[in-house]
PDB file of N, CA and C in Angstrom:
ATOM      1  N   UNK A   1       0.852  -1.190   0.000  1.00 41.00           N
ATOM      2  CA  UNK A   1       0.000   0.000   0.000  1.00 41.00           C
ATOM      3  C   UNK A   1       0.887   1.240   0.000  1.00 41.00           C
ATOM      4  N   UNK A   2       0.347   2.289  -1.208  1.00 45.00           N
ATOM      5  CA  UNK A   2       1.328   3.286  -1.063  1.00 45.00           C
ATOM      6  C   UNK A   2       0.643   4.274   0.264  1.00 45.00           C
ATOM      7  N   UNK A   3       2.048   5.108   0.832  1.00 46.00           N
ATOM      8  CA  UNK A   3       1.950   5.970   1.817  1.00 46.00           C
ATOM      9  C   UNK A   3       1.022   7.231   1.062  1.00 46.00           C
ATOM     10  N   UNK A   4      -0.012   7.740   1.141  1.00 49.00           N
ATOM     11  CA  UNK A   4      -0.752   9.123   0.220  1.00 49.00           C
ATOM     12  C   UNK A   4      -0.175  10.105   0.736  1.00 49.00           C
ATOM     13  N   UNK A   5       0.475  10.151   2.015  1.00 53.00           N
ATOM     14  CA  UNK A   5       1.038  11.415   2.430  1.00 53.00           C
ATOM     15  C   UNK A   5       2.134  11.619   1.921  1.00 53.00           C
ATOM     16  N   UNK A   6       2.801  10.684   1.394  1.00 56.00           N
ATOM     17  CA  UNK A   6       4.241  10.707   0.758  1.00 56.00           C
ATOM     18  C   UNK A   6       3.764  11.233  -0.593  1.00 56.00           C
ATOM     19  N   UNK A   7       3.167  10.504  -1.230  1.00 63.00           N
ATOM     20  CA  UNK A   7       3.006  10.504  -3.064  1.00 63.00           C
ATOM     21  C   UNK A   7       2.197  12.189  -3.413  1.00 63.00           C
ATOM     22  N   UNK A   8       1.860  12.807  -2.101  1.00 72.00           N
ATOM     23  CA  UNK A   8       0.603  13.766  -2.395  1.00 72.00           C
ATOM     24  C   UNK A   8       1.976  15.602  -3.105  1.00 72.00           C
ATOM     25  N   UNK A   9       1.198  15.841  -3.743  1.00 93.00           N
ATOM     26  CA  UNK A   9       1.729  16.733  -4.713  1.00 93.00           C
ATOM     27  C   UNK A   9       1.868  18.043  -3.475  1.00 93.00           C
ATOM     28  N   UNK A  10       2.900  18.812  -3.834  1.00 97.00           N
ATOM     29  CA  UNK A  10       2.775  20.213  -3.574  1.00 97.00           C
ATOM     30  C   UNK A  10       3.852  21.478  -4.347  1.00 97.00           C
ATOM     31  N   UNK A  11       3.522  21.968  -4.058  1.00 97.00           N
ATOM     32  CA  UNK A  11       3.978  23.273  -4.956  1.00 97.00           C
ATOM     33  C   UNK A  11       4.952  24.404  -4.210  1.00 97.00           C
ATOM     34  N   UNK A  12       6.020  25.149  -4.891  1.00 98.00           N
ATOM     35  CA  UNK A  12       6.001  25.827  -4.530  1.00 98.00           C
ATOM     36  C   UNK A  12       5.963  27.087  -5.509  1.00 98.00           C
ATOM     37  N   UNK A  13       5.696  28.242  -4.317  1.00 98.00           N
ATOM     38  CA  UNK A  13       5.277  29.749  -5.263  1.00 98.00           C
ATOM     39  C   UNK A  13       6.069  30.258  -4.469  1.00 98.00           C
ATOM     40  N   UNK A  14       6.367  31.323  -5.801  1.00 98.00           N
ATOM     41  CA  UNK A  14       7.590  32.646  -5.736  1.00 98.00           C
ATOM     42  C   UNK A  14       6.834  33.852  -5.498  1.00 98.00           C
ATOM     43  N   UNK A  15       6.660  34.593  -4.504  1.00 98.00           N
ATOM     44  CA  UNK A  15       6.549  36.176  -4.986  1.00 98.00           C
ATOM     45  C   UNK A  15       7.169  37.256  -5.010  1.00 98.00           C
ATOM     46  N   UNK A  16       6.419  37.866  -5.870  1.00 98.00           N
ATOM     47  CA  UNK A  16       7.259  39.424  -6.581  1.00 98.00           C
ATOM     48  C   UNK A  16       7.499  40.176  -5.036  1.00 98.00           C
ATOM     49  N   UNK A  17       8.832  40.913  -4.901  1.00 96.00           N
ATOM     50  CA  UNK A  17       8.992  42.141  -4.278  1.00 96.00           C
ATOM     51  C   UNK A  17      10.283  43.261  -4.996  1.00 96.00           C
ATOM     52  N   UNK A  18      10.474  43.938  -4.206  1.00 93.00           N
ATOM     53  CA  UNK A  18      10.974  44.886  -4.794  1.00 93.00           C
ATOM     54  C   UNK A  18      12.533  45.077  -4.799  1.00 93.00           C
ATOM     55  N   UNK A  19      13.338  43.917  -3.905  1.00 96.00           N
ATOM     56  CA  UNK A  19      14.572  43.766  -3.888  1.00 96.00           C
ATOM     57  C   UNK A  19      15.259  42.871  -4.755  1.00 96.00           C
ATOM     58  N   UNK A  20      14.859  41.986  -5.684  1.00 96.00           N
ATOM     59  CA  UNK A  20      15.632  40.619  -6.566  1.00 96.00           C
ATOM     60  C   UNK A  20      15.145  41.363  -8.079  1.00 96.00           C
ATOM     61  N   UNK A  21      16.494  41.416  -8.536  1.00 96.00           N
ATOM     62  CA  UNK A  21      15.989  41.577  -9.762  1.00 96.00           C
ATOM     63  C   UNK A  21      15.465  40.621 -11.040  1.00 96.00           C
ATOM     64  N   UNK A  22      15.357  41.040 -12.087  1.00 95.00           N
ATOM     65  CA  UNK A  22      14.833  39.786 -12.925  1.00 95.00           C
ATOM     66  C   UNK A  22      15.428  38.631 -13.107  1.00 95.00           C
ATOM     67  N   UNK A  23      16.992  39.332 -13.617  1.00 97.00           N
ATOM     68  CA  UNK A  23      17.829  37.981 -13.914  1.00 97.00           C
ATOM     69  C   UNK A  23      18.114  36.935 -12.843  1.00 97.00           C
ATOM     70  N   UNK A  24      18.435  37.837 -11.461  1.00 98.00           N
ATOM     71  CA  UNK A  24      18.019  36.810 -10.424  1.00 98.00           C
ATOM     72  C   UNK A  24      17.289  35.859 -10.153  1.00 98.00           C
ATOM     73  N   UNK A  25      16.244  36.133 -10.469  1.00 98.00           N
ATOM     74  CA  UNK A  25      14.655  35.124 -10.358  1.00 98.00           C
ATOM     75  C   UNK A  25      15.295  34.574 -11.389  1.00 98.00           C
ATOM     76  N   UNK A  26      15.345  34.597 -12.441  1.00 98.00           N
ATOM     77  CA  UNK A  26      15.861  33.836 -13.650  1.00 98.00           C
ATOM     78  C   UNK A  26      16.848  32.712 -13.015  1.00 98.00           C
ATOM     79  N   UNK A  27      17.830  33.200 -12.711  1.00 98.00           N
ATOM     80  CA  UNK A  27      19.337  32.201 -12.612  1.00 98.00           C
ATOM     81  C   UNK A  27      18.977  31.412 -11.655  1.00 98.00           C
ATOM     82  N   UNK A  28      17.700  31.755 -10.388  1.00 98.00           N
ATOM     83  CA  UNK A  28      17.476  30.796  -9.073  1.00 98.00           C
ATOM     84  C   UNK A  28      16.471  29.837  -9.790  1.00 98.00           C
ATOM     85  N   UNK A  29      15.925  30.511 -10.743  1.00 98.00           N
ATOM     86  CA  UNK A  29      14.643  29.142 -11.413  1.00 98.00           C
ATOM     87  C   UNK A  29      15.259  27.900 -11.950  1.00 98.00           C
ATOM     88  N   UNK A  30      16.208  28.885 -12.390  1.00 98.00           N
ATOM     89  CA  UNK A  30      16.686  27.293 -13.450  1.00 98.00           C
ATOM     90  C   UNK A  30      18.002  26.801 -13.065  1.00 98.00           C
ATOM     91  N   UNK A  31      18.337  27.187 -11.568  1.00 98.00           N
ATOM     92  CA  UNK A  31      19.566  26.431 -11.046  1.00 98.00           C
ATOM     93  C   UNK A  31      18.645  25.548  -9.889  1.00 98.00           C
ATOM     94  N   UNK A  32      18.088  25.973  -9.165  1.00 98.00           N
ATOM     95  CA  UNK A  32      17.310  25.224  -7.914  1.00 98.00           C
ATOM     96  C   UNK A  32      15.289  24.443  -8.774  1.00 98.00           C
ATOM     97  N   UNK A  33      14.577  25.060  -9.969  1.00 97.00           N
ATOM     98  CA  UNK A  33      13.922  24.414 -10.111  1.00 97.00           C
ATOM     99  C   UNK A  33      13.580  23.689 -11.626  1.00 97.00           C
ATOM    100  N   UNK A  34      14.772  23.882 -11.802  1.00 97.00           N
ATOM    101  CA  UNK A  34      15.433  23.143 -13.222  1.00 97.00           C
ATOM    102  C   UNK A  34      14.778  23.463 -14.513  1.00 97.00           C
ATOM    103  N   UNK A  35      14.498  25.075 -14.306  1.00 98.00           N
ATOM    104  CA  UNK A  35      13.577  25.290 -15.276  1.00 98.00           C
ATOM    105  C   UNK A  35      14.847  25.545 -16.727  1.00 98.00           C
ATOM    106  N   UNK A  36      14.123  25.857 -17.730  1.00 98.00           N
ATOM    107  CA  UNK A  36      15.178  26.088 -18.590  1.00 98.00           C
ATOM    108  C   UNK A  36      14.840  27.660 -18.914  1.00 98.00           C
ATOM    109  N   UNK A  37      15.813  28.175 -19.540  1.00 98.00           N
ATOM    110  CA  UNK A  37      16.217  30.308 -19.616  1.00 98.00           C
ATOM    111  C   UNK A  37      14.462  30.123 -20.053  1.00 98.00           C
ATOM    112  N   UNK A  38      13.914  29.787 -21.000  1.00 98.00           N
ATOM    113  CA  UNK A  38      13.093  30.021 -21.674  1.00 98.00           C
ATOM    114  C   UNK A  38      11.260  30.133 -20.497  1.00 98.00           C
ATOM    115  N   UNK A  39      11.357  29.051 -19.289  1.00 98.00           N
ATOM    116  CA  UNK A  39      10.352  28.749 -18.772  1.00 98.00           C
ATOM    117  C   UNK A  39      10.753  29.848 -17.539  1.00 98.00           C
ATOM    118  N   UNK A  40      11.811  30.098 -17.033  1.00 98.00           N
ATOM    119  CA  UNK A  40      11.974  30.543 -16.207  1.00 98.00           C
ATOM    120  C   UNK A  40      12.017  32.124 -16.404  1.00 98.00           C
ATOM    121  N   UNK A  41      12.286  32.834 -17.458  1.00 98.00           N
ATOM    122  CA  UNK A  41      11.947  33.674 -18.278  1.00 98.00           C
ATOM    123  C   UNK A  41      10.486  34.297 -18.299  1.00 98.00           C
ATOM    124  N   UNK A  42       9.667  33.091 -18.588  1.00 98.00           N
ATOM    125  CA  UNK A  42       7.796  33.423 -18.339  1.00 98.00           C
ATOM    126  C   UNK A  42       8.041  33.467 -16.869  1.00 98.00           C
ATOM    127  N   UNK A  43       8.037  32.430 -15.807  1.00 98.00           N
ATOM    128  CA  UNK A  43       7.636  32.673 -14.375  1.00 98.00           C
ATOM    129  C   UNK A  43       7.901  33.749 -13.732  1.00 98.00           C
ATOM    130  N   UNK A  44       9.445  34.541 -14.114  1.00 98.00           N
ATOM    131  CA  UNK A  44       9.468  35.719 -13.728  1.00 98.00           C
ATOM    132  C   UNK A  44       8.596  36.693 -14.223  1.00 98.00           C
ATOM    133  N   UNK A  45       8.388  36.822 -15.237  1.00 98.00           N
ATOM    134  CA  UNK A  45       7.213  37.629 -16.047  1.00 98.00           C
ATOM    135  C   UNK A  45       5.925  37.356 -14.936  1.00 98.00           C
ATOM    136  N   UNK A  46       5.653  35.931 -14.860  1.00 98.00           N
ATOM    137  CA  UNK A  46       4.161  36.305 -14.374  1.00 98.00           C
ATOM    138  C   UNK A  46       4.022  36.530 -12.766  1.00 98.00           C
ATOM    139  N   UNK A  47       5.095  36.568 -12.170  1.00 98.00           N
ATOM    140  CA  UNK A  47       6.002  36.930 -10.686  1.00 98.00           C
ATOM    141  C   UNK A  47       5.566  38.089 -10.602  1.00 98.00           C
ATOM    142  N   UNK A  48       6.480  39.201 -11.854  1.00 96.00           N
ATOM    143  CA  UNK A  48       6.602  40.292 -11.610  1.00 96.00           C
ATOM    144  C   UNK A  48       5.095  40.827 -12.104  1.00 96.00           C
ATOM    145  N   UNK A  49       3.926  40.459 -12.787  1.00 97.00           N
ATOM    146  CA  UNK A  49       2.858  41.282 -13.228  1.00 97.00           C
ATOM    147  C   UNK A  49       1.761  40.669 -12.495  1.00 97.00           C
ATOM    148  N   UNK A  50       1.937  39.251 -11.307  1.00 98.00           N
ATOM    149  CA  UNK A  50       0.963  38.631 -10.703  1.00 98.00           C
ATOM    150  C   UNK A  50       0.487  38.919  -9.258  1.00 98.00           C
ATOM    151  N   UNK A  51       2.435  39.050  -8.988  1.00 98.00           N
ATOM    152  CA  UNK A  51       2.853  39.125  -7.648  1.00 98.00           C
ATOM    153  C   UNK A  51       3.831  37.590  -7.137  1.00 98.00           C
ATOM    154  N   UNK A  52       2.679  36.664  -7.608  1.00 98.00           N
ATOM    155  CA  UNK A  52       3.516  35.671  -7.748  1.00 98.00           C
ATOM    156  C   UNK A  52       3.374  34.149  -9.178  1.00 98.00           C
ATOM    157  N   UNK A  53       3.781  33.160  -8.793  1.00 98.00           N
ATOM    158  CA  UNK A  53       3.973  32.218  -9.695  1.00 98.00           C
ATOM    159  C   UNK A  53       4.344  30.843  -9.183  1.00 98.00           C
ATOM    160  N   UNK A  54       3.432  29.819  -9.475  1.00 98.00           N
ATOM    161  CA  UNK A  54       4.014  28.339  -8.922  1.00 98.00           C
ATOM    162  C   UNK A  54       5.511  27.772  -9.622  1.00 98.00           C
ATOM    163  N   UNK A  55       6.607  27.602  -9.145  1.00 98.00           N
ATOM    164  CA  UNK A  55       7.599  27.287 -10.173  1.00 98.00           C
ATOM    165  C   UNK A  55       7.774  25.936 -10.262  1.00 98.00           C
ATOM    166  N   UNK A  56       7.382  25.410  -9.285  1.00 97.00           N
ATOM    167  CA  UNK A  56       7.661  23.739  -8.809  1.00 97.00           C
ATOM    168  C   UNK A  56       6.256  22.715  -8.085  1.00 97.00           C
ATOM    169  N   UNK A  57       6.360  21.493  -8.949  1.00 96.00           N
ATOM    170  CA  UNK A  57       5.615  20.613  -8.120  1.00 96.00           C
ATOM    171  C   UNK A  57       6.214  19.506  -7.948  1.00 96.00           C
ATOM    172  N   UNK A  58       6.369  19.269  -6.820  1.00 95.00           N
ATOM    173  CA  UNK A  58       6.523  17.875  -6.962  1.00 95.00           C
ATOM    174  C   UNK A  58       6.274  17.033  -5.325  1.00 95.00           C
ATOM    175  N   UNK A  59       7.018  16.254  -4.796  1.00 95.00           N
ATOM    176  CA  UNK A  59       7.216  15.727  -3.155  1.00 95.00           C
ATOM    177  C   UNK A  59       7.091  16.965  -2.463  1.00 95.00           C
ATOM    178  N   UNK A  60       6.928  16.960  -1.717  1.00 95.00           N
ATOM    179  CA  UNK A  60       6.483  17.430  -0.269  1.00 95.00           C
ATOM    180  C   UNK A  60       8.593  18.259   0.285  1.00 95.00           C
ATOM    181  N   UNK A  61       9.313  16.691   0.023  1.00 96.00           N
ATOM    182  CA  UNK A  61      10.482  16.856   0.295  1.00 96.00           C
ATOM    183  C   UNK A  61      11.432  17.934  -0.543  1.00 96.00           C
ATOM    184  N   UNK A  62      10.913  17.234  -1.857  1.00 96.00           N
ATOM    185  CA  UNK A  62      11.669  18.111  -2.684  1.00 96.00           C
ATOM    186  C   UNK A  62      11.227  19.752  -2.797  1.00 96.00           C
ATOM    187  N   UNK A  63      10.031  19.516  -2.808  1.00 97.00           N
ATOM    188  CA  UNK A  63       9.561  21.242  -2.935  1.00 97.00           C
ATOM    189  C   UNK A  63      10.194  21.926  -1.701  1.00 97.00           C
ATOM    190  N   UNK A  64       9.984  21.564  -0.309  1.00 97.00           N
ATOM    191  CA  UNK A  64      11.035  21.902   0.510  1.00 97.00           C
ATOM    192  C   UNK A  64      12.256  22.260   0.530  1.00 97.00           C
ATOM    193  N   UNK A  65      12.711  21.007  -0.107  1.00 97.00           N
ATOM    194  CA  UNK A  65      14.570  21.560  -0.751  1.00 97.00           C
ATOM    195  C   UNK A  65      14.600  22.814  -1.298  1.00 97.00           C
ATOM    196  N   UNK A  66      13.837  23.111  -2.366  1.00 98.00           N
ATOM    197  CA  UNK A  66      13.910  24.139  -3.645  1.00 98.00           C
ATOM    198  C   UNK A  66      13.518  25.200  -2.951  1.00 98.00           C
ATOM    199  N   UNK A  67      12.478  25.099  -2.167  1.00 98.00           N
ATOM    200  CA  UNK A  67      12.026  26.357  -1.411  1.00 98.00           C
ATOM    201  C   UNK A  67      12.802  27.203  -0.169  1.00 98.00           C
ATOM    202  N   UNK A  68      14.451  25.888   0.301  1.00 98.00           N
ATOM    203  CA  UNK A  68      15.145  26.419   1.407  1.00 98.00           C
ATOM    204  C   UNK A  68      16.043  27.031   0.383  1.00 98.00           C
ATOM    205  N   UNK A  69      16.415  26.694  -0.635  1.00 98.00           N
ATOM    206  CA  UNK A  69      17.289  27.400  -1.180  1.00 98.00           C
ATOM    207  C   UNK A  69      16.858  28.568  -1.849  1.00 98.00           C
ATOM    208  N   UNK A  70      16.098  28.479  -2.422  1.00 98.00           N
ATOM    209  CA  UNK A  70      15.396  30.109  -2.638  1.00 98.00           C
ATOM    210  C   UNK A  70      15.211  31.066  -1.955  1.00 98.00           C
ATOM    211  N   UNK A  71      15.393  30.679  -0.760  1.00 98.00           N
ATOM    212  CA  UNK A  71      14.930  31.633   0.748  1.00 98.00           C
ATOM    213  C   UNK A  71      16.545  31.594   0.735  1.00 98.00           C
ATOM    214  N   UNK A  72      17.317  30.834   0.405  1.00 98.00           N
ATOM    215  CA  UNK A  72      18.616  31.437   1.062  1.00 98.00           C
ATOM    216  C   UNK A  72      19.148  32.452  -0.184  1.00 98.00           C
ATOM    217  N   UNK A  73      18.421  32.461  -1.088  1.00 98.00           N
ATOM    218  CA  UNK A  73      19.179  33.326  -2.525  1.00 98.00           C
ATOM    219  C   UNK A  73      18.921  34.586  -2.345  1.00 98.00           C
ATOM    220  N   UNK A  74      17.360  34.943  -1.105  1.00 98.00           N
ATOM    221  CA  UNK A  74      16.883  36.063  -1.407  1.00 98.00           C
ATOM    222  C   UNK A  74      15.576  35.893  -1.057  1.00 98.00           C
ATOM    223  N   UNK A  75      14.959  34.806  -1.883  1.00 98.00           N
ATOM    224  CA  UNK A  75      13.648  35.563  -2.700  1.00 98.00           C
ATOM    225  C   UNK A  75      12.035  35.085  -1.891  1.00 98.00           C
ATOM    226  N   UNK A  76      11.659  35.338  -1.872  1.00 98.00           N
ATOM    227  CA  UNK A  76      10.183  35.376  -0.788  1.00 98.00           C
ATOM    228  C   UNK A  76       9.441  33.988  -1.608  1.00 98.00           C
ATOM    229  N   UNK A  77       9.125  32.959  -0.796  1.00 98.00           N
ATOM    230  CA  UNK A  77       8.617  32.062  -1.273  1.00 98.00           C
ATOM    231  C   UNK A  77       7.707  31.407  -0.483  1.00 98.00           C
ATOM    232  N   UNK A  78       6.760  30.340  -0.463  1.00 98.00           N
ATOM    233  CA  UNK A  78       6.232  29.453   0.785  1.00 98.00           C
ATOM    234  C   UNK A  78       6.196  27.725  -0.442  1.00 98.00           C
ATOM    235  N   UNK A  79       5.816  27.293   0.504  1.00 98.00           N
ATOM    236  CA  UNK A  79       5.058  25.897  -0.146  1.00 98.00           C
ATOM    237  C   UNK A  79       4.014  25.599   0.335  1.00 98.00           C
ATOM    238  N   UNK A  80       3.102  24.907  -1.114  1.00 97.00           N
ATOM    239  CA  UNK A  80       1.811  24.314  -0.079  1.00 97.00           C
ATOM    240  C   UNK A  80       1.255  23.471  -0.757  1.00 97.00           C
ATOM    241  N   UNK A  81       0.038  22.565  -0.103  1.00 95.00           N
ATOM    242  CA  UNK A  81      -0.004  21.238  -0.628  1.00 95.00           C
ATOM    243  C   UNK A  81      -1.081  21.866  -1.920  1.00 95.00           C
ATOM    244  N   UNK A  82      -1.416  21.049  -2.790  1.00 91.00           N
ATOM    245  CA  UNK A  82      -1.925  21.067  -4.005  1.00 91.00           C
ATOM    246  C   UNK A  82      -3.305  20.854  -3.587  1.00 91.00           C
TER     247      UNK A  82
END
């Protein structure tokens, strides 16, 4: 029997403020959520005109990972379940 608390999806979201600039958000997307120039490119776009943007889904664990390191780059983030 699989564990559902393990397999269950969550996300994390980025939001816009007024200290990280673009390319920043850029270089943290696609070093910590493996986006490529091109995807990570839109998320900042819809960051900066939304406020924010989901960049990542996946484990519970991993979105965690991605989300401590983003908080250590700078940039205002949370996670939450799907």
């Amino acid at each position: 029997k699989k564990n559902s608390k393990r397999n269950s999806k969550y996300e994390v979201i980025v939001f816009n403020d007024d200290t990280n600039t673009f390319d920043h958000v850029i270089d943290c997307l696609m070093e910590f959520c493996g986006h490529n120039y091109l995807q990570a490119v839109q998320c900042a776009t819809i960051i900066h005109n939304t406020g924010k943007c989901s960049v990542a889904i996946d484990t519970r664990d991993e979105c965690e990972y991605i989300f401590e390191e983003l908080v250590k780059q700078g940039l205002e983030a949370d996670v939450i379940k799907q």
